[in-house]
CSV table of C-alpha atoms in Angstrom, one decimal:
chain,number,residue,atom,x,y,z
L,1,MET,CA,-7.7,65.4,-73.0
L,2,HIS,CA,-10.9,67.1,-72.1
L,3,VAL,CA,-10.9,67.8,-68.3
L,4,ILE,CA,-14.5,68.1,-67.0
L,5,GLY,CA,-16.8,67.5,-64.1
L,6,VAL,CA,-19.2,64.6,-64.4
L,7,ASP,CA,-22.2,66.9,-64.6
L,8,ALA,CA,-21.0,68.1,-68.0
L,9,TRP,CA,-20.3,64.7,-69.4
L,10,ALA,CA,-22.8,63.7,-72.0
L,11,PRO,CA,-22.2,60.1,-73.2
L,12,ARG,CA,-24.1,58.9,-76.3
L,13,PRO,CA,-26.7,56.1,-75.7
L,14,GLY,CA,-26.0,52.5,-76.4
L,15,VAL,CA,-25.6,49.3,-74.3
L,16,VAL,CA,-23.8,49.8,-71.0
L,17,LEU,CA,-21.4,47.0,-69.9
L,18,GLN,CA,-19.8,47.0,-66.5
L,19,TRP,CA,-17.1,44.9,-64.8
L,20,LEU,CA,-16.6,44.9,-61.1
L,21,VAL,CA,-13.2,43.8,-59.8
L,22,ARG,CA,-13.3,41.2,-57.1
L,23,SER,CA,-10.8,38.9,-55.3
L,24,ASP,CA,-10.8,35.1,-55.3
L,25,ALA,CA,-8.6,35.2,-52.1
L,26,GLU,CA,-8.6,37.2,-48.9
L,27,PRO,CA,-6.5,40.4,-49.0
L,28,VAL,CA,-3.3,40.4,-47.0
L,29,PRO,CA,-2.6,43.2,-44.5
L,30,SER,CA,0.3,45.3,-45.7
L,31,THR,CA,3.1,46.7,-43.6
L,32,VAL,CA,3.2,49.8,-45.9
L,33,PRO,CA,0.9,52.5,-44.7
L,34,PRO,CA,-1.2,54.6,-47.0
L,35,SER,CA,0.7,57.6,-48.4
L,36,PHE,CA,0.1,61.0,-46.9
L,37,ASN,CA,-2.3,61.9,-49.7
L,38,GLN,CA,-4.1,58.6,-49.4
L,39,SER,CA,-4.5,59.0,-45.6
L,40,ALA,CA,-5.8,62.5,-45.9
L,41,HIS,CA,-8.3,61.5,-48.6
L,42,LEU,CA,-9.5,58.4,-46.7
L,43,ALA,CA,-10.0,60.3,-43.5
L,44,ASP,CA,-12.5,62.7,-45.2
L,45,VAL,CA,-14.9,60.6,-47.3
L,46,ASP,CA,-18.2,61.2,-45.6
L,47,ASP,CA,-19.5,63.4,-48.5
L,48,GLY,CA,-19.2,60.7,-51.2
L,49,SER,CA,-16.5,59.2,-53.4
L,50,THR,CA,-14.0,61.6,-54.9
L,51,TRP,CA,-13.5,59.4,-57.9
L,52,LEU,CA,-11.7,60.1,-61.2
L,53,ALA,CA,-12.6,58.5,-64.5
L,54,ALA,CA,-11.0,58.2,-67.9
L,55,SER,CA,-13.1,57.7,-71.0
L,56,PHE,CA,-12.0,57.2,-74.6
L,57,ASP,CA,-13.5,55.9,-77.8
L,58,VAL,CA,-12.7,52.7,-79.8
L,59,PRO,CA,-13.9,52.1,-83.4
L,60,GLY,CA,-17.0,50.0,-84.1
L,61,PRO,CA,-18.9,47.7,-81.9
L,62,LEU,CA,-17.1,46.5,-78.8
L,63,ASP,CA,-14.8,43.4,-78.8
L,64,THR,CA,-15.6,42.4,-75.2
L,65,ASP,CA,-13.0,39.6,-75.2
L,66,ALA,CA,-10.3,42.0,-76.2
L,67,LEU,CA,-11.4,44.6,-73.7
L,68,GLU,CA,-11.5,42.1,-70.9
L,69,ARG,CA,-8.0,40.9,-71.7
L,70,SER,CA,-6.7,44.4,-71.8
L,71,LEU,CA,-8.4,45.3,-68.4
L,72,GLU,CA,-7.0,42.2,-66.8
L,73,ARG,CA,-3.5,43.2,-68.1
L,74,LEU,CA,-4.0,46.7,-66.6
L,75,VAL,CA,-4.7,45.3,-63.2
L,76,ALA,CA,-1.8,42.9,-63.3
L,77,ARG,CA,0.6,45.6,-64.5
L,78,HIS,CA,0.0,48.3,-61.8
L,79,GLY,CA,0.5,47.7,-58.1
L,80,SER,CA,-1.8,50.5,-57.1
L,81,LEU,CA,-4.7,48.5,-58.5
L,82,ARG,CA,-3.9,45.4,-56.5
L,83,THR,CA,-4.4,47.2,-53.2
L,84,GLY,CA,-7.3,48.3,-51.1
L,85,PHE,CA,-8.0,50.0,-47.8
L,86,VAL,CA,-9.9,49.0,-44.7
L,87,ARG,CA,-10.9,51.0,-41.6
L,88,SER,CA,-9.3,50.4,-38.3
L,89,ASP,CA,-9.3,52.0,-34.8
L,90,SER,CA,-6.0,53.7,-35.7
L,91,GLY,CA,-7.2,54.9,-39.1
L,92,PRO,CA,-7.2,53.5,-42.6
L,93,SER,CA,-4.7,50.7,-43.4
L,94,ARG,CA,-3.6,49.1,-46.6
L,95,VAL,CA,-4.3,45.5,-47.8
L,96,ASN,CA,-2.7,43.8,-50.8
L,97,TYR,CA,-4.3,41.3,-53.2
L,98,PRO,CA,-2.1,38.5,-54.4
L,99,GLN,CA,-1.0,38.6,-58.1
L,100,GLY,CA,-3.8,37.0,-60.1
L,101,ALA,CA,-6.4,37.0,-57.3
L,102,LEU,CA,-8.4,39.9,-58.8
L,103,THR,CA,-10.8,38.9,-61.5
L,104,LEU,CA,-13.4,40.8,-63.6
L,105,ARG,CA,-17.0,40.1,-62.8
L,106,ARG,CA,-19.3,41.3,-65.5
L,107,ARG,CA,-22.7,42.7,-64.5
L,108,PRO,CA,-25.9,42.4,-66.6
L,109,ASP,CA,-25.9,44.8,-69.6
L,110,ILE,CA,-28.2,47.8,-69.6
L,111,ALA,CA,-29.6,49.3,-72.8
L,112,VAL,CA,-29.7,53.1,-72.4
L,113,PRO,CA,-31.8,54.9,-75.1
L,114,SER,CA,-30.8,58.5,-74.4
L,115,VAL,CA,-27.9,60.7,-73.2
L,116,PRO,CA,-29.5,61.5,-69.8
L,117,GLU,CA,-30.1,57.8,-69.2
L,118,ALA,CA,-26.5,56.8,-70.3
L,119,HIS,CA,-25.2,59.5,-67.9
L,120,ARG,CA,-27.4,58.3,-65.0
L,121,VAL,CA,-26.5,54.6,-65.4
L,122,VAL,CA,-22.7,55.2,-65.8
L,123,ARG,CA,-22.5,57.8,-63.0
L,124,GLY,CA,-24.5,55.6,-60.6
L,125,ALA,CA,-22.2,52.7,-61.3
L,126,LEU,CA,-19.1,54.8,-60.7
L,127,ASP,CA,-20.5,56.2,-57.4
L,128,ALA,CA,-21.3,52.7,-56.1
L,129,ALA,CA,-18.2,50.9,-57.2
L,130,CYS,CA,-15.6,53.6,-56.5
L,131,ALA,CA,-16.5,54.1,-52.8
L,132,PRO,CA,-13.2,54.5,-51.0
L,133,PHE,CA,-13.4,51.3,-48.8
L,134,SER,CA,-14.7,49.1,-51.6
L,135,ALA,CA,-12.7,46.0,-52.4
L,136,PRO,CA,-10.9,47.4,-54.4
L,137,ALA,CA,-12.4,50.8,-55.2
L,138,TYR,CA,-12.6,51.0,-59.0
L,139,THR,CA,-14.6,49.6,-61.9
L,140,PHE,CA,-14.6,49.4,-65.7
L,141,LEU,CA,-17.5,50.2,-68.0
L,142,ALA,CA,-18.2,50.5,-71.7
L,143,ILE,CA,-21.0,51.8,-73.9
L,144,ASP,CA,-21.3,49.5,-76.9
L,145,ARG,CA,-22.5,51.0,-80.2
L,146,PRO,CA,-22.4,49.9,-83.8
L,147,ASP,CA,-20.2,52.8,-85.0
L,148,VAL,CA,-18.0,54.0,-82.1
L,149,SER,CA,-17.9,52.5,-78.6
L,150,THR,CA,-16.7,54.2,-75.4
L,151,VAL,CA,-14.6,52.7,-72.6
L,152,VAL,CA,-14.8,54.2,-69.1
L,153,CYS,CA,-12.3,53.4,-66.3
L,154,GLY,CA,-13.3,54.9,-62.9
L,155,PHE,CA,-11.2,54.9,-59.7
L,156,ASP,CA,-11.4,56.3,-56.2
L,157,HIS,CA,-8.8,59.0,-56.0
L,158,ALA,CA,-6.7,56.8,-53.6
L,159,HIS,CA,-5.7,54.7,-56.6
L,160,VAL,CA,-4.8,57.4,-59.2
L,161,ASP,CA,-3.9,61.0,-59.9
L,162,ALA,CA,-4.7,63.0,-63.0
L,163,TYR,CA,-1.6,61.9,-65.0
L,164,SER,CA,-2.5,58.2,-64.2
L,165,LEU,CA,-5.7,58.6,-66.3
L,166,ALA,CA,-3.6,59.2,-69.4
L,167,VAL,CA,-1.5,56.1,-68.5
L,168,VAL,CA,-4.7,54.1,-68.1
L,169,ILE,CA,-6.0,55.2,-71.4
L,170,ASP,CA,-2.8,54.4,-73.2
L,171,ASP,CA,-2.4,51.0,-71.5
L,172,VAL,CA,-6.0,49.9,-72.1
L,173,ARG,CA,-6.2,51.2,-75.7
L,174,ARG,CA,-2.9,49.4,-76.6
L,175,GLY,CA,-4.0,46.2,-75.1
L,176,TYR,CA,-7.4,46.4,-76.7
L,177,LEU,CA,-6.0,47.0,-80.2
L,178,GLY,CA,-3.1,44.5,-79.7
L,179,GLU,CA,-0.4,47.2,-80.1
L,180,PRO,CA,3.0,46.6,-78.5
L,181,GLU,CA,3.8,48.4,-75.3
L,182,THR,CA,6.3,51.2,-75.7
L,183,ALA,CA,6.5,52.4,-72.1
L,184,PRO,CA,9.0,50.8,-69.6
L,185,ASP,CA,7.7,48.3,-67.1
L,186,PRO,CA,6.0,50.5,-64.4
L,187,GLY,CA,7.2,50.8,-60.9
L,188,ASP,CA,4.8,49.6,-58.1
L,189,PHE,CA,3.2,52.5,-56.4
L,190,VAL,CA,3.2,50.6,-53.1
L,191,ASP,CA,7.0,50.6,-53.3
L,192,TYR,CA,6.8,54.4,-53.7
L,193,CYS,CA,4.6,54.6,-50.6
L,194,ALA,CA,7.1,52.5,-48.7
L,195,ALA,CA,9.9,54.8,-49.6
L,196,GLU,CA,7.8,57.8,-48.6
L,197,SER,CA,7.1,56.3,-45.2
L,198,ALA,CA,10.8,55.5,-44.7
L,199,GLY,CA,12.0,58.8,-46.1
L,200,THR,CA,15.1,60.6,-44.8
L,201,PRO,CA,14.2,62.8,-41.8
L,202,ILE,CA,14.3,66.6,-42.5
L,203,ASP,CA,16.1,68.6,-39.8
L,204,LEU,CA,14.1,71.3,-38.1
L,205,GLU,CA,16.7,73.8,-39.1
L,206,ASP,CA,16.4,72.9,-42.8
L,207,ASP,CA,15.6,76.2,-44.6
L,208,ARG,CA,13.0,74.4,-46.7
L,209,LEU,CA,11.1,73.2,-43.7
L,210,ARG,CA,11.4,76.6,-42.0
L,211,THR,CA,9.9,78.3,-45.1
L,212,TRP,CA,7.0,75.8,-45.1
L,213,VAL,CA,6.3,76.4,-41.4
L,214,ASP,CA,6.5,80.2,-41.8
L,215,PHE,CA,4.0,79.9,-44.7
L,216,LEU,CA,1.5,78.0,-42.5
L,217,HIS,CA,2.1,80.3,-39.5
L,218,ALA,CA,1.3,83.3,-41.7
L,219,GLY,CA,-2.1,81.8,-42.2
L,220,ALA,CA,-2.5,81.1,-38.4
L,221,GLY,CA,-1.6,77.5,-38.9
L,222,ALA,CA,-4.1,76.9,-41.8
L,223,PRO,CA,-3.7,76.3,-45.5
L,224,PRO,CA,-4.4,79.2,-47.8
L,225,GLN,CA,-7.9,80.1,-48.8
L,226,PHE,CA,-9.2,81.7,-52.0
L,227,PRO,CA,-9.0,85.5,-51.4
L,228,LEU,CA,-12.4,86.4,-52.9
L,229,ASP,CA,-15.8,86.0,-51.4
L,230,LEU,CA,-17.5,82.7,-52.2
L,231,GLY,CA,-20.5,83.1,-49.9
L,232,VAL,CA,-19.7,80.1,-47.6
L,233,PRO,CA,-18.9,80.7,-43.9
L,234,HIS,CA,-16.5,78.4,-42.1
L,235,GLY,CA,-18.2,75.2,-41.1
L,236,ARG,CA,-20.6,75.0,-44.1
L,237,THR,CA,-20.3,73.2,-47.4
L,238,ASP,CA,-22.4,73.6,-50.5
L,239,ARG,CA,-22.8,71.3,-53.4
L,240,CYS,CA,-19.9,72.0,-55.6
L,241,ALA,CA,-20.1,73.5,-59.0
L,242,VAL,CA,-17.6,72.8,-61.8
L,243,ARG,CA,-17.0,74.9,-64.9
L,244,VAL,CA,-14.4,74.5,-67.7
L,245,ASP,CA,-13.2,77.5,-69.7
L,246,THR,CA,-10.8,77.9,-72.6
L,247,LEU,CA,-8.1,80.4,-71.6
L,248,LEU,CA,-6.0,80.3,-74.7
L,249,THR,CA,-6.1,78.5,-78.1
L,250,ALA,CA,-3.1,76.4,-79.1
L,251,PRO,CA,-1.4,79.2,-81.1
L,252,GLU,CA,-2.2,81.7,-78.3
L,253,ALA,CA,-0.8,79.3,-75.7
L,254,ASP,CA,2.4,78.9,-77.7
L,255,ALA,CA,2.7,82.7,-78.0
L,256,ALA,CA,2.1,83.2,-74.3
L,257,GLU,CA,4.7,80.5,-73.4
L,258,THR,CA,7.2,82.3,-75.6
L,259,GLY,CA,6.5,85.6,-73.8
L,260,CYS,CA,6.8,84.0,-70.4
L,261,ARG,CA,10.1,82.3,-71.3
L,262,ALA,CA,11.4,85.6,-72.4
L,263,ASP,CA,10.6,86.9,-68.9
L,264,GLY,CA,12.4,83.9,-67.3
L,265,ALA,CA,9.2,82.1,-66.4
L,266,SER,CA,7.0,79.2,-67.4
L,267,LEU,CA,3.5,79.4,-68.8
L,268,TYR,CA,2.2,78.2,-65.4
L,269,ALA,CA,3.9,81.2,-63.8
L,270,GLY,CA,2.2,83.4,-66.4
L,271,VAL,CA,-1.2,82.0,-65.5
L,272,LEU,CA,-0.5,82.5,-61.8
L,273,ALA,CA,0.5,86.1,-62.6
L,274,ALA,CA,-2.8,86.6,-64.5
L,275,MET,CA,-4.7,85.1,-61.5
L,276,ALA,CA,-3.0,87.4,-59.1
L,277,HIS,CA,-3.9,90.5,-61.2
L,278,ALA,CA,-7.4,89.2,-61.4
L,279,VAL,CA,-7.7,88.9,-57.7
L,280,ARG,CA,-6.3,92.5,-57.2
L,281,ASP,CA,-8.7,93.8,-59.8
L,282,LEU,CA,-11.6,92.3,-57.9
L,283,GLY,CA,-10.5,93.7,-54.5
L,284,GLY,CA,-8.7,90.6,-53.1
L,285,GLY,CA,-5.3,92.2,-52.3
L,286,ALA,CA,-1.9,92.2,-53.9
L,287,THR,CA,-0.5,88.9,-52.5
L,288,VAL,CA,-2.0,85.5,-53.3
L,289,PRO,CA,-0.8,82.6,-51.2
L,290,LEU,CA,-1.7,79.2,-52.6
L,291,LEU,CA,-0.7,75.5,-52.7
L,292,PHE,CA,1.1,74.3,-55.8
L,293,PRO,CA,0.6,70.6,-56.5
L,294,LEU,CA,3.6,69.1,-58.3
L,295,HIS,CA,4.2,65.6,-59.5
L,296,THR,CA,6.9,63.3,-58.0
L,297,ARG,CA,7.4,61.0,-61.0
L,298,ARG,CA,11.1,61.5,-61.1
L,299,SER,CA,12.1,58.2,-62.5
L,300,ALA,CA,11.1,56.5,-65.8
L,301,ALA,CA,9.4,53.7,-63.9
L,302,TRP,CA,7.1,56.2,-62.2
L,303,ARG,CA,6.2,58.0,-65.4
L,304,SER,CA,4.5,54.9,-66.7
L,305,SER,CA,2.9,53.9,-63.4
L,306,VAL,CA,-0.6,54.3,-62.0
L,307,GLY,CA,-0.7,55.9,-58.5
L,308,TRP,CA,-1.0,59.2,-56.7
L,309,PHE,CA,2.4,60.7,-57.4
L,310,VAL,CA,1.7,64.3,-56.2
L,311,THR,CA,3.0,66.5,-53.4
L,312,ASN,CA,2.4,70.1,-52.6
L,313,ALA,CA,4.5,73.2,-52.2
L,314,PRO,CA,3.7,76.6,-50.7
L,315,LEU,CA,3.7,79.6,-53.1
L,316,GLU,CA,3.0,83.3,-52.9
L,317,VAL,CA,2.3,85.3,-56.0
L,318,VAL,CA,2.9,89.1,-55.4
L,319,THR,CA,1.3,91.5,-57.8
L,320,GLU,CA,3.9,93.9,-59.2
L,321,SER,CA,3.5,97.2,-61.0
L,322,ASP,CA,2.7,95.5,-64.3
L,323,LEU,CA,1.8,92.1,-65.6
L,324,ARG,CA,5.2,91.3,-67.1
L,325,ALA,CA,6.9,92.2,-63.8
L,326,THR,CA,4.5,89.9,-62.0
L,327,ILE,CA,5.3,87.1,-64.4
L,328,ARG,CA,9.0,87.5,-63.7
L,329,SER,CA,8.5,87.4,-59.9
L,330,ALA,CA,6.1,84.5,-60.2
L,331,GLY,CA,8.7,82.6,-62.2
L,332,SER,CA,11.2,83.0,-59.4
L,333,ALA,CA,8.5,82.0,-56.8
L,334,VAL,CA,7.7,78.8,-58.7
L,335,ARG,CA,11.3,77.8,-58.9
L,336,ARG,CA,11.7,78.3,-55.2
L,337,ALA,CA,8.5,76.3,-54.6
L,338,VAL,CA,9.7,73.3,-56.5
L,339,ALA,CA,12.5,72.8,-54.0
L,340,LEU,CA,10.0,73.0,-51.1
L,341,GLY,CA,8.1,70.2,-52.6
L,342,GLU,CA,10.9,67.8,-51.6
L,343,VAL,CA,9.9,68.2,-47.9
L,344,PRO,CA,7.4,65.5,-46.9
L,345,ILE,CA,4.1,67.1,-46.0
L,346,ALA,CA,3.8,64.9,-42.9
L,347,ARG,CA,7.0,66.4,-41.6
L,348,VAL,CA,5.7,69.9,-42.3
L,349,VAL,CA,2.5,69.3,-40.3
L,350,GLU,CA,4.6,67.9,-37.4
L,351,ALA,CA,7.0,70.8,-37.4
L,352,ALA,CA,4.2,73.3,-37.6
L,353,GLY,CA,2.6,71.8,-34.5
L,354,GLY,CA,-0.4,70.5,-36.4
L,355,LEU,CA,-2.6,71.9,-39.2
L,356,ARG,CA,-5.7,73.9,-38.6
L,357,ARG,CA,-8.5,73.2,-41.1
L,358,PRO,CA,-11.2,75.9,-41.0
L,359,ARG,CA,-12.3,74.7,-44.4
L,360,LYS,CA,-12.7,71.3,-45.9
L,361,ASP,CA,-11.1,72.3,-49.2
L,362,VAL,CA,-7.7,73.9,-49.8
L,363,PHE,CA,-7.1,76.7,-52.3
L,364,MET,CA,-4.7,75.3,-54.9
L,365,VAL,CA,-3.8,75.8,-58.5
L,366,SER,CA,-2.7,72.7,-60.4
L,367,TYR,CA,-1.1,72.5,-63.9
L,368,VAL,CA,-0.9,69.4,-66.1
L,369,ASP,CA,0.6,69.4,-69.6
L,370,TYR,CA,-1.1,66.4,-71.2
L,371,ARG,CA,1.2,66.8,-74.3
L,372,SER,CA,3.9,64.9,-72.4
L,373,ALA,CA,1.6,62.0,-71.3
L,374,PRO,CA,1.7,58.6,-72.9
L,375,GLY,CA,-0.3,58.5,-76.1
L,376,HIS,CA,-0.8,62.2,-76.0
L,377,ASP,CA,-0.8,62.5,-79.8
L,378,LEU,CA,-4.0,60.4,-79.9
L,379,LEU,CA,-6.0,61.9,-77.0
L,380,ARG,CA,-7.9,64.2,-79.3
L,381,SER,CA,-8.8,61.6,-82.0
L,382,ILE,CA,-10.1,59.1,-79.4
L,383,ASP,CA,-12.1,61.8,-77.6
L,384,ALA,CA,-10.3,61.2,-74.3
L,385,HIS,CA,-11.9,62.7,-71.2
L,386,HIS,CA,-10.7,63.2,-67.6
L,387,ILE,CA,-13.9,63.1,-65.6
L,388,SER,CA,-14.2,64.1,-61.9
L,389,ASN,CA,-17.0,63.4,-59.6
L,390,VAL,CA,-19.1,66.3,-58.1
L,391,THR,CA,-19.5,66.3,-54.4
L,392,VAL,CA,-19.4,69.3,-52.0
L,393,SER,CA,-17.2,72.3,-51.7
L,394,ASP,CA,-16.3,75.3,-49.4
L,395,ASP,CA,-13.4,76.8,-51.3
L,396,ALA,CA,-12.1,77.3,-54.8
L,397,GLN,CA,-9.7,75.0,-56.6
L,398,PHE,CA,-8.3,75.3,-60.1
L,399,TRP,CA,-6.8,72.8,-62.6
L,400,ILE,CA,-5.0,74.2,-65.6
L,401,SER,CA,-4.6,71.7,-68.5
L,402,ARG,CA,-2.4,72.2,-71.5
L,403,THR,CA,-3.4,70.0,-74.5
L,404,ALA,CA,-3.0,70.1,-78.3
L,405,ASP,CA,-6.1,72.3,-78.3
L,406,GLY,CA,-4.6,75.0,-76.0
L,407,LEU,CA,-5.0,76.0,-72.4
L,408,ALA,CA,-8.1,75.3,-70.3
L,409,LEU,CA,-9.1,76.0,-66.7
L,410,ARG,CA,-11.4,73.8,-64.7
L,411,SER,CA,-12.8,75.6,-61.7
L,412,ARG,CA,-14.3,73.8,-58.7
L,413,PHE,CA,-16.2,76.0,-56.2
L,414,PRO,CA,-19.3,76.1,-54.0
L,415,ASP,CA,-22.5,76.2,-55.9
L,416,ASN,CA,-24.2,79.4,-54.6
L,417,PRO,CA,-25.0,82.8,-56.2
L,418,THR,CA,-22.1,84.6,-54.6
L,419,ALA,CA,-19.5,82.1,-55.6
L,420,ARG,CA,-20.9,81.8,-59.1
L,421,THR,CA,-20.7,85.5,-59.6
L,422,THR,CA,-17.2,85.7,-58.1
L,423,ILE,CA,-15.8,82.9,-60.2
L,424,GLU,CA,-17.5,84.3,-63.4
L,425,ALA,CA,-15.7,87.6,-62.8
L,426,PHE,CA,-12.5,86.0,-61.8
L,427,VAL,CA,-12.2,83.7,-64.9
L,428,ALA,CA,-13.1,86.6,-67.2
L,429,ALA,CA,-10.4,88.8,-65.6
L,430,VAL,CA,-7.8,85.9,-65.8
L,431,THR,CA,-8.7,85.4,-69.5
L,432,ASP,CA,-8.3,89.1,-70.2
L,433,HIS,CA,-4.9,89.3,-68.6
L,434,LEU,CA,-3.7,86.1,-70.4
L,435,ALA,CA,-4.7,87.6,-73.7
L,436,LEU,CA,-2.1,90.3,-73.0
L,437,VAL,CA,0.5,87.7,-72.2
L,438,ALA,CA,-0.2,86.1,-75.6
L,439,GLN,CA,0.5,89.3,-77.4
L,440,PRO,CA,4.1,89.6,-78.9
L,441,CYS,CA,6.5,91.8,-77.1
L,442,GLU,CA,10.0,92.9,-78.0
L,443,ALA,CA,11.6,90.5,-75.5
L,444,ALA,CA,9.4,87.6,-76.6
L,445,LEU,CA,10.2,88.2,-80.2
L,446,ARG,CA,13.9,88.4,-79.5
L,447,PHE,CA,13.7,85.1,-77.5
L,448,ALA,CA,11.9,83.4,-80.3
L,449,VAL,CA,14.6,84.4,-82.8
L,450,ASP,CA,17.3,83.3,-80.4
L,451,THR,CA,15.8,79.8,-80.0
L,452,ARG,CA,15.3,79.4,-83.7
L,453,THR,CA,18.9,80.3,-84.5
L,454,ALA,CA,20.8,78.6,-81.6
L,455,ALA,CA,19.9,75.1,-80.6
L,456,ASP,CA,21.8,75.6,-77.3
L,457,ALA,CA,20.3,79.0,-76.5
L,458,PRO,CA,19.7,79.2,-72.7
L,459,VAL,CA,16.1,78.7,-71.7
L,460,THR,CA,14.9,79.3,-68.1
L,461,VAL,CA,12.5,76.7,-66.9
L,462,PRO,CA,10.1,77.1,-64.0
């Protein structure tokens, strides 16, 4: 899976087809409120749609009938795609569309003779159709060509998370080619939101909640901010820039993971350790607080479902005397953070007495291993892409993606000279430190031998 910003996406020319999704019946107000993520997202949409899109190739000219059947099946299969959101005096609220009420409406085809024109037409369609309060906020497109055609499925973020894009690709591709479905029937994301809303209360004396509150109070009631200068004062946003860098090749990522496991940590903890050392190298201090997004797909039904199954946990990475020591401490910090992710964010904000937001964005470092996603073994051969819209930014955010090609880093940051210089230096330093992690060490070699010779050898996971 190639994880990129839309500015870097360069689709080949062809004939662009688009399907809007519209209802033959009025939506029904839902008693299930938007999830915490959805509410926060929908309350902050003045700067354009934060949409996510999945694209992949199919052989030959497009079979439009087969694609339409597959897209209709996708909408019928996933509850998240049969909901929408409307504005009200009390904030955004959910509406549901009856089963079978949503139908595809094909728009006039557009011939695009060049890569820039294909990019302009498809991006314009995504911007218009994925507006958060559209009904509903997603659309389907394809670029028809004689040799290889491309399918594009775009959604406002309220409908999907990053992992959902892999689910969408697998579902649509299987339906298009007439392959049998191998994943279990997906759970309905609206049911997940209902369970979140009715969740078990967390006592104020719960150690997990107290840790969360202490973390926010250490930042004067605000989420963490990237500790290096990005040239943006509070209250200002710049157009955001996106860059994607290869951190490690596939063999290097395997070697780095072996080394991290030998130190009792995950590869994610190893990347965080490299980031912490990069920050210290560049004058940002020895402790890096950040938010750690983690998925909540804890049942088989959720793993094959489309929705926004993500929460956050607080995490501090402390730079130790050397990189391997930092990896060990980061591994422990990540394990502690996983437990904190079980505390509902709404309860955290309430217990903290509110959340101060000096910046629009929140400094966070995400990690997705697409090798565990549905259809992961085909993602490279079908040229699968995770494409994100480019809007505005006032802080840095990072997405680490592990694929069959290795480890990549997508960086999102304000597009100004100071930020570009800072992120350039930061990514270079992270890459240098990770190269050291990928080098064999005595502990890593011993760990590799142990795991080859004993199937039940203990392995510490994050």
